[in-house]
Amino acid sequence: MADRRRINGPVGTTIPPIYDDASEKKSEVARATRSRPANVIRKMYLKTGVTPSASGSAYLEIESSGNGGSGLKLSCSVHGPRALPRSTPFSPHIILSTHVKFAPFATKQRRGYIRDPIERDLGTHLEAALRGSIIADRWPKSGVDIIISIVEGEQDRETSKAQGIEAWDTMNALSGCITVASAALADAGIDCVDTVAGGVAALVQDAGDDAAPSIVVDPIPSEHDKVLAACCIAYLPTRQEVTNLWFKGDLPASDMDVYTQLVEKGIQASKSANRVLVDCLNETVG
Amino acid sequence: MPLDTSAYSLALLRVDGRRWNELRRIHAQIRTQAAADGSSYLEMGHTKVMCVVNGPSEPGPRRGATSGGGGGGGQSKNAEVAVNIVIAGFSSVDRKRRGRGDKHILELQSTISQALAASLHTHLFPHSTINISLHVLSQDGSLLAALINAATLACVDAGIPMTDYVAACTAGSTSTYAANDEGADPLLDMNHQEEQELPGLTVATLGDSDRVAVLVCESRVQVSRLEGMLAVGVDGCKQVREILDRVVREKGIKMIQEGTVERGVGLNDMELD
Amino acid sequence: MASSQHVLLSPAELAYLHASLSLTPPIRPDGRSPTQFRPLVAETGILPGTNGSARICFADGTEAIVGVKAEVERTRTRHDFPSLDLDEGAEDDDDLDDNQRDVVKGDNDWVEMTVEIPGYRDDDAGTVFLSAMLSEALLADGEFTKRLWINRRFHWKLYLDILLISPPLSYPLPLLSLTTHLALLATRLPRLKSEGDEDPLFDDDWAAAPYLYPRPTGKKGSKKAASAPTARPPVTLLVMAVGNNIIFDPSKEELAVADVALAVSVGESSSSSSTTSTSSSKPTAMDLDTEETKGHNLRLLSVRTIDPPSRLTPPGIPNASNSAYGANAGAKDTEKKKQQQEQARTAESEAVEGVWKAPRGGAKPLVMAALVQKVLEKGGVADEVLDALDGVDLN
């Protein structure tokens, strides 16, 4: 669908030229490698109550990968619970509507103002993740809007080869969305069974083909040679339940162990993110 | 690719080898789908369409929920005939995707909706909707005619009372408007190639009568030629009606033989072989 | 649309359905066994105007048609696409096969998938979710787009149009996935006559056109075991869990009482391609793969949680908190009222036998793992489905 209401910039990539440093050999410009241990997530900053006009809001920033790359910056606002419009049929539960939108400048490839399929897909995932955590029958006949704008997407500015990496970035974005939306819901005072947080784990292959693939938590795709599979998990720690699971990749069916480990690591990442989430909420209350 | 019409006068054969008054092969089936109230599949040459009818039913809550309007449609005294056409991306030779808001599709939808609303007994179903959804799987000219025929068959299958078949077909003329050829012969049932080049019209009539239910002419043509084209078109519609009628009767006989339905009292004169 | 279409079942009906599905063995409303699919009618090659097409009709009347159309498109030379430059072949930052100079590369933009569900807009969240899921599975292994490569300058652009003909009576995912699978199997691309990087020229003879997914060379009628396993398009299966039971291909009503529902995409790769592709150079898996020439060489491509519509169902009210049964009778003084409210709270959060309550929270990771395991295990449902699809006559 074309956006005819605004004057849009040119579509296509706008990558600033990067000049080779003559003193360095070209092949030396190696990409960043992972410096964290395999089971540690990046540092994140989370704050609730950033948008006074919304009933609940939160802002999340994830540390950048260091190498000139940008971290993830998300802002979420929750409006509601509020009465549904008259024409809507009766609903015994609260109706969630989730909007995830990349800012036009969030990624290398400019995003338009109308939500593209990836953003809609993220919205559906987010809805599934949150619906499990909300006690929906406490608000019959009402609705709540959860609006997330991704101010800055996670992308490495140095690597020019973007091939196939976006797909994995989407997973990181989703896990951020889940965490920040959960914080904003808590800020809005909407009853939840638990705080849900997102976590990503990936099966990656590092330098050289002979190295055995390893599982890392909170992966940055550009730091690895190849991402074989990844999974994003939304987890409720006190109930020990998963509300949303999204696995993508290519695993032989005989390797169920790898899959199980991947899910476990995803849960672990989610638990770590949850700790930040709970700390942040305690801070606001206390 | 320009159509070479010069050869027609030599052998009086069209590009696909038909005479001027020949229909293409029409193949139709009804009750193709178990879930719907009525369904049909119709081929006119290489034009293939599928139709699914649901209703008459209460206007769905879903429609109200998505559009936010609600209510509106169900308040009238007559049933609303809602037509939805999906033209598949793979239907034409070059893939072309039409969105739902496409003006051409909207026009087709309203034409079919009005034609059927006039022949269906919509007054029997107040506050309700008849949903007709049409899928175009392959296009080779006479699209509107094929859609109308398929919709008629599906409505018959759905058991919606109607005055008679609405049978449609196209008619054209052997030379272009620019040729200004007064003696041009009319043509029956145009294919895609002919539609591109030659003037043509789509006509639908109600059953055996000469009463025209739909007449659409979107090309430039001399008035003197129009009458001949229309006469050929109306004649074609009668042939189409026979074919549709045969399809319905054959299916009916089959269903009686299979015991799906009871043999009615008025059917004594119908031979079941 | 999503899975969350409104189900018109009362709380009592839901409770009954949930109870009968939780029995061992579960009793399904249509009498199927837990792993049994709805019977279906399938045909391929129904539309001569397309490169490949298929139609599937489920016994409950839902029907889908998929048409595949291919067009030649010029490959955009991207400056950030090193393998397209002639002198950069030596750089090993890509997964090139060393023995091949002309690196066959694919791009996910070469496949365009559209899903049409009658009555829903094409940018509806549910429709987008369906098409994202189907294309994700197709593109997951990165092998598929390589099939569309013609030469360095040109490639095929594949358009997949997925039409649901009937109204979506049940969640259409398995139907659409199976139809897409068959359409892709039946897809043929014209045989290339030109060589190298010339402008592509194709053979007019459609009979000579090779299949997008090459057929096994063995005799067609012979058993699967005789022919080597070949690559197949992915299949996405819908699995749900109720209580301790795992149920496949749920109908709309069954999905309405699901505790958890998963869409699992399974692919099959040929053993030869998995040896060359660097993506699967896991030594242990490799050995296993070569041994099992008989079965399907399954690969797990994607798993997604489907938001079960059960979360949106109306809850039943237990007698304890139902005023019609005297729950609040005589609650005059505020003290007593408070107590009553307290009771209602506990009633709200605790399950009462025989009273339907929409599930809250998520699913245990073990349950989810069991669902996936059930799909993938040897001789499991995925194997069965692929075997059954082998039986479809591809013309």
JSON list of N, CA and C in Angstrom, two decimals, chain B residues 48-52 84-88 133-138 147, chain C residues 116-118 163-166:
[
{"chain": "B", "resi": 48, "resn": "LYS", "atom": "N", "xyz": [-11.69, -18.93, -16.17]},
{"chain": "B", "resi": 48, "resn": "LYS", "atom": "CA", "xyz": [-12.14, -19.86, -15.14]},
{"chain": "B", "resi": 48, "resn": "LYS", "atom": "C", "xyz": [-12.49, -19.09, -13.88]},
{"chain": "B", "resi": 49, "resn": "VAL", "atom": "N", "xyz": [-13.69, -19.28, -13.42]},
{"chain": "B", "resi": 49, "resn": "VAL", "atom": "CA", "xyz": [-14.08, -18.60, -12.19]},
{"chain": "B", "resi": 49, "resn": "VAL", "atom": "C", "xyz": [-14.74, -19.57, -11.23]},
{"chain": "B", "resi": 50, "resn": "MET", "atom": "N", "xyz": [-14.69, -19.22, -9.97]},
{"chain": "B", "resi": 50, "resn": "MET", "atom": "CA", "xyz": [-15.27, -20.02, -8.92]},
{"chain": "B", "resi": 50, "resn": "MET", "atom": "C", "xyz": [-16.17, -19.12, -8.10]},
{"chain": "B", "resi": 51, "resn": "CYS", "atom": "N", "xyz": [-17.27, -19.64, -7.67]},
{"chain": "B", "resi": 51, "resn": "CYS", "atom": "CA", "xyz": [-18.16, -18.80, -6.89]},
{"chain": "B", "resi": 51, "resn": "CYS", "atom": "C", "xyz": [-18.63, -19.53, -5.65]},
{"chain": "B", "resi": 52, "resn": "VAL", "atom": "N", "xyz": [-18.68, -18.80, -4.55]},
{"chain": "B", "resi": 52, "resn": "VAL", "atom": "CA", "xyz": [-19.14, -19.36, -3.28]},
{"chain": "B", "resi": 52, "resn": "VAL", "atom": "C", "xyz": [-20.21, -18.42, -2.74]},
{"chain": "B", "resi": 84, "resn": "ASN", "atom": "N", "xyz": [-18.15, -10.00, -3.64]},
{"chain": "B", "resi": 84, "resn": "ASN", "atom": "CA", "xyz": [-16.74, -9.77, -3.42]},
{"chain": "B", "resi": 84, "resn": "ASN", "atom": "C", "xyz": [-15.96, -10.53, -4.48]},
{"chain": "B", "resi": 85, "resn": "ILE", "atom": "N", "xyz": [-15.18, -9.82, -5.25]},
{"chain": "B", "resi": 85, "resn": "ILE", "atom": "CA", "xyz": [-14.43, -10.46, -6.33]},
{"chain": "B", "resi": 85, "resn": "ILE", "atom": "C", "xyz": [-12.94, -10.45, -5.98]},
{"chain": "B", "resi": 86, "resn": "VAL", "atom": "N", "xyz": [-12.33, -11.59, -6.09]},
{"chain": "B", "resi": 86, "resn": "VAL", "atom": "CA", "xyz": [-10.88, -11.68, -5.91]},
{"chain": "B", "resi": 86, "resn": "VAL", "atom": "C", "xyz": [-10.29, -12.12, -7.24]},
{"chain": "B", "resi": 87, "resn": "ILE", "atom": "N", "xyz": [-9.49, -11.28, -7.84]},
{"chain": "B", "resi": 87, "resn": "ILE", "atom": "CA", "xyz": [-8.82, -11.68, -9.07]},
{"chain": "B", "resi": 87, "resn": "ILE", "atom": "C", "xyz": [-7.43, -12.16, -8.69]},
{"chain": "B", "resi": 88, "resn": "ALA", "atom": "N", "xyz": [-7.20, -13.44, -8.86]},
{"chain": "B", "resi": 88, "resn": "ALA", "atom": "CA", "xyz": [-5.93, -14.02, -8.43]},
{"chain": "B", "resi": 88, "resn": "ALA", "atom": "C", "xyz": [-4.78, -13.41, -9.23]},
{"chain": "B", "resi": 133, "resn": "SER", "atom": "N", "xyz": [-19.04, -14.63, -3.07]},
{"chain": "B", "resi": 133, "resn": "SER", "atom": "CA", "xyz": [-17.63, -14.32, -3.28]},
{"chain": "B", "resi": 133, "resn": "SER", "atom": "C", "xyz": [-17.14, -15.06, -4.52]},
{"chain": "B", "resi": 134, "resn": "LEU", "atom": "N", "xyz": [-16.54, -14.30, -5.40]},
{"chain": "B", "resi": 134, "resn": "LEU", "atom": "CA", "xyz": [-16.12, -14.83, -6.70]},
{"chain": "B", "resi": 134, "resn": "LEU", "atom": "C", "xyz": [-14.60, -14.81, -6.78]},
{"chain": "B", "resi": 135, "resn": "HIS", "atom": "N", "xyz": [-14.05, -15.89, -7.27]},
{"chain": "B", "resi": 135, "resn": "HIS", "atom": "CA", "xyz": [-12.60, -15.98, -7.43]},
{"chain": "B", "resi": 135, "resn": "HIS", "atom": "C", "xyz": [-12.29, -16.18, -8.90]},
{"chain": "B", "resi": 136, "resn": "VAL", "atom": "N", "xyz": [-11.48, -15.33, -9.44]},
{"chain": "B", "resi": 136, "resn": "VAL", "atom": "CA", "xyz": [-11.08, -15.46, -10.84]},
{"chain": "B", "resi": 136, "resn": "VAL", "atom": "C", "xyz": [-9.75, -16.21, -10.86]},
{"chain": "B", "resi": 137, "resn": "LEU", "atom": "N", "xyz": [-9.75, -17.38, -11.47]},
{"chain": "B", "resi": 137, "resn": "LEU", "atom": "CA", "xyz": [-8.53, -18.19, -11.46]},
{"chain": "B", "resi": 137, "resn": "LEU", "atom": "C", "xyz": [-7.75, -18.02, -12.76]},
{"chain": "B", "resi": 138, "resn": "SER", "atom": "N", "xyz": [-8.44, -17.72, -13.83]},
{"chain": "B", "resi": 138, "resn": "SER", "atom": "CA", "xyz": [-7.78, -17.59, -15.10]},
{"chain": "B", "resi": 138, "resn": "SER", "atom": "C", "xyz": [-8.64, -16.68, -15.97]},
{"chain": "B", "resi": 147, "resn": "LEU", "atom": "N", "xyz": [-18.45, -14.30, -14.68]},
{"chain": "B", "resi": 147, "resn": "LEU", "atom": "CA", "xyz": [-18.75, -14.06, -13.26]},
{"chain": "B", "resi": 147, "resn": "LEU", "atom": "C", "xyz": [-20.25, -14.11, -13.01]},
{"chain": "C", "resi": 116, "resn": "GLU", "atom": "N", "xyz": [-4.76, -14.51, 0.39]},
{"chain": "C", "resi": 116, "resn": "GLU", "atom": "CA", "xyz": [-6.09, -13.89, 0.29]},
{"chain": "C", "resi": 116, "resn": "GLU", "atom": "C", "xyz": [-7.07, -14.70, 1.11]},
{"chain": "C", "resi": 117, "resn": "ILE", "atom": "N", "xyz": [-7.65, -14.09, 2.09]},
{"chain": "C", "resi": 117, "resn": "ILE", "atom": "CA", "xyz": [-8.68, -14.75, 2.88]},
{"chain": "C", "resi": 117, "resn": "ILE", "atom": "C", "xyz": [-9.96, -13.97, 2.65]},
{"chain": "C", "resi": 118, "resn": "PRO", "atom": "N", "xyz": [-11.01, -14.62, 2.17]},
{"chain": "C", "resi": 118, "resn": "PRO", "atom": "CA", "xyz": [-12.23, -13.86, 1.88]},
{"chain": "C", "resi": 118, "resn": "PRO", "atom": "C", "xyz": [-12.76, -13.16, 3.14]},
{"chain": "C", "resi": 163, "resn": "LEU", "atom": "N", "xyz": [-4.88, -18.54, -2.28]},
{"chain": "C", "resi": 163, "resn": "LEU", "atom": "CA", "xyz": [-6.27, -18.11, -2.14]},
{"chain": "C", "resi": 163, "resn": "LEU", "atom": "C", "xyz": [-7.02, -19.10, -1.29]},
{"chain": "C", "resi": 164, "resn": "LEU", "atom": "N", "xyz": [-7.70, -18.59, -0.30]},
{"chain": "C", "resi": 164, "resn": "LEU", "atom": "CA", "xyz": [-8.64, -19.43, 0.42]},
{"chain": "C", "resi": 164, "resn": "LEU", "atom": "C", "xyz": [-9.98, -19.20, -0.24]},
{"chain": "C", "resi": 165, "resn": "ILE", "atom": "N", "xyz": [-10.58, -20.26, -0.78]},
{"chain": "C", "resi": 165, "resn": "ILE", "atom": "CA", "xyz": [-11.83, -20.08, -1.52]},
{"chain": "C", "resi": 165, "resn": "ILE", "atom": "C", "xyz": [-13.01, -20.00, -0.55]},
{"chain": "C", "resi": 166, "resn": "SER", "atom": "N", "xyz": [-13.02, -20.89, 0.41]},
{"chain": "C", "resi": 166, "resn": "SER", "atom": "CA", "xyz": [-14.14, -20.93, 1.33]},
{"chain": "C", "resi": 166, "resn": "SER", "atom": "C", "xyz": [-13.92, -19.91, 2.44]}
]
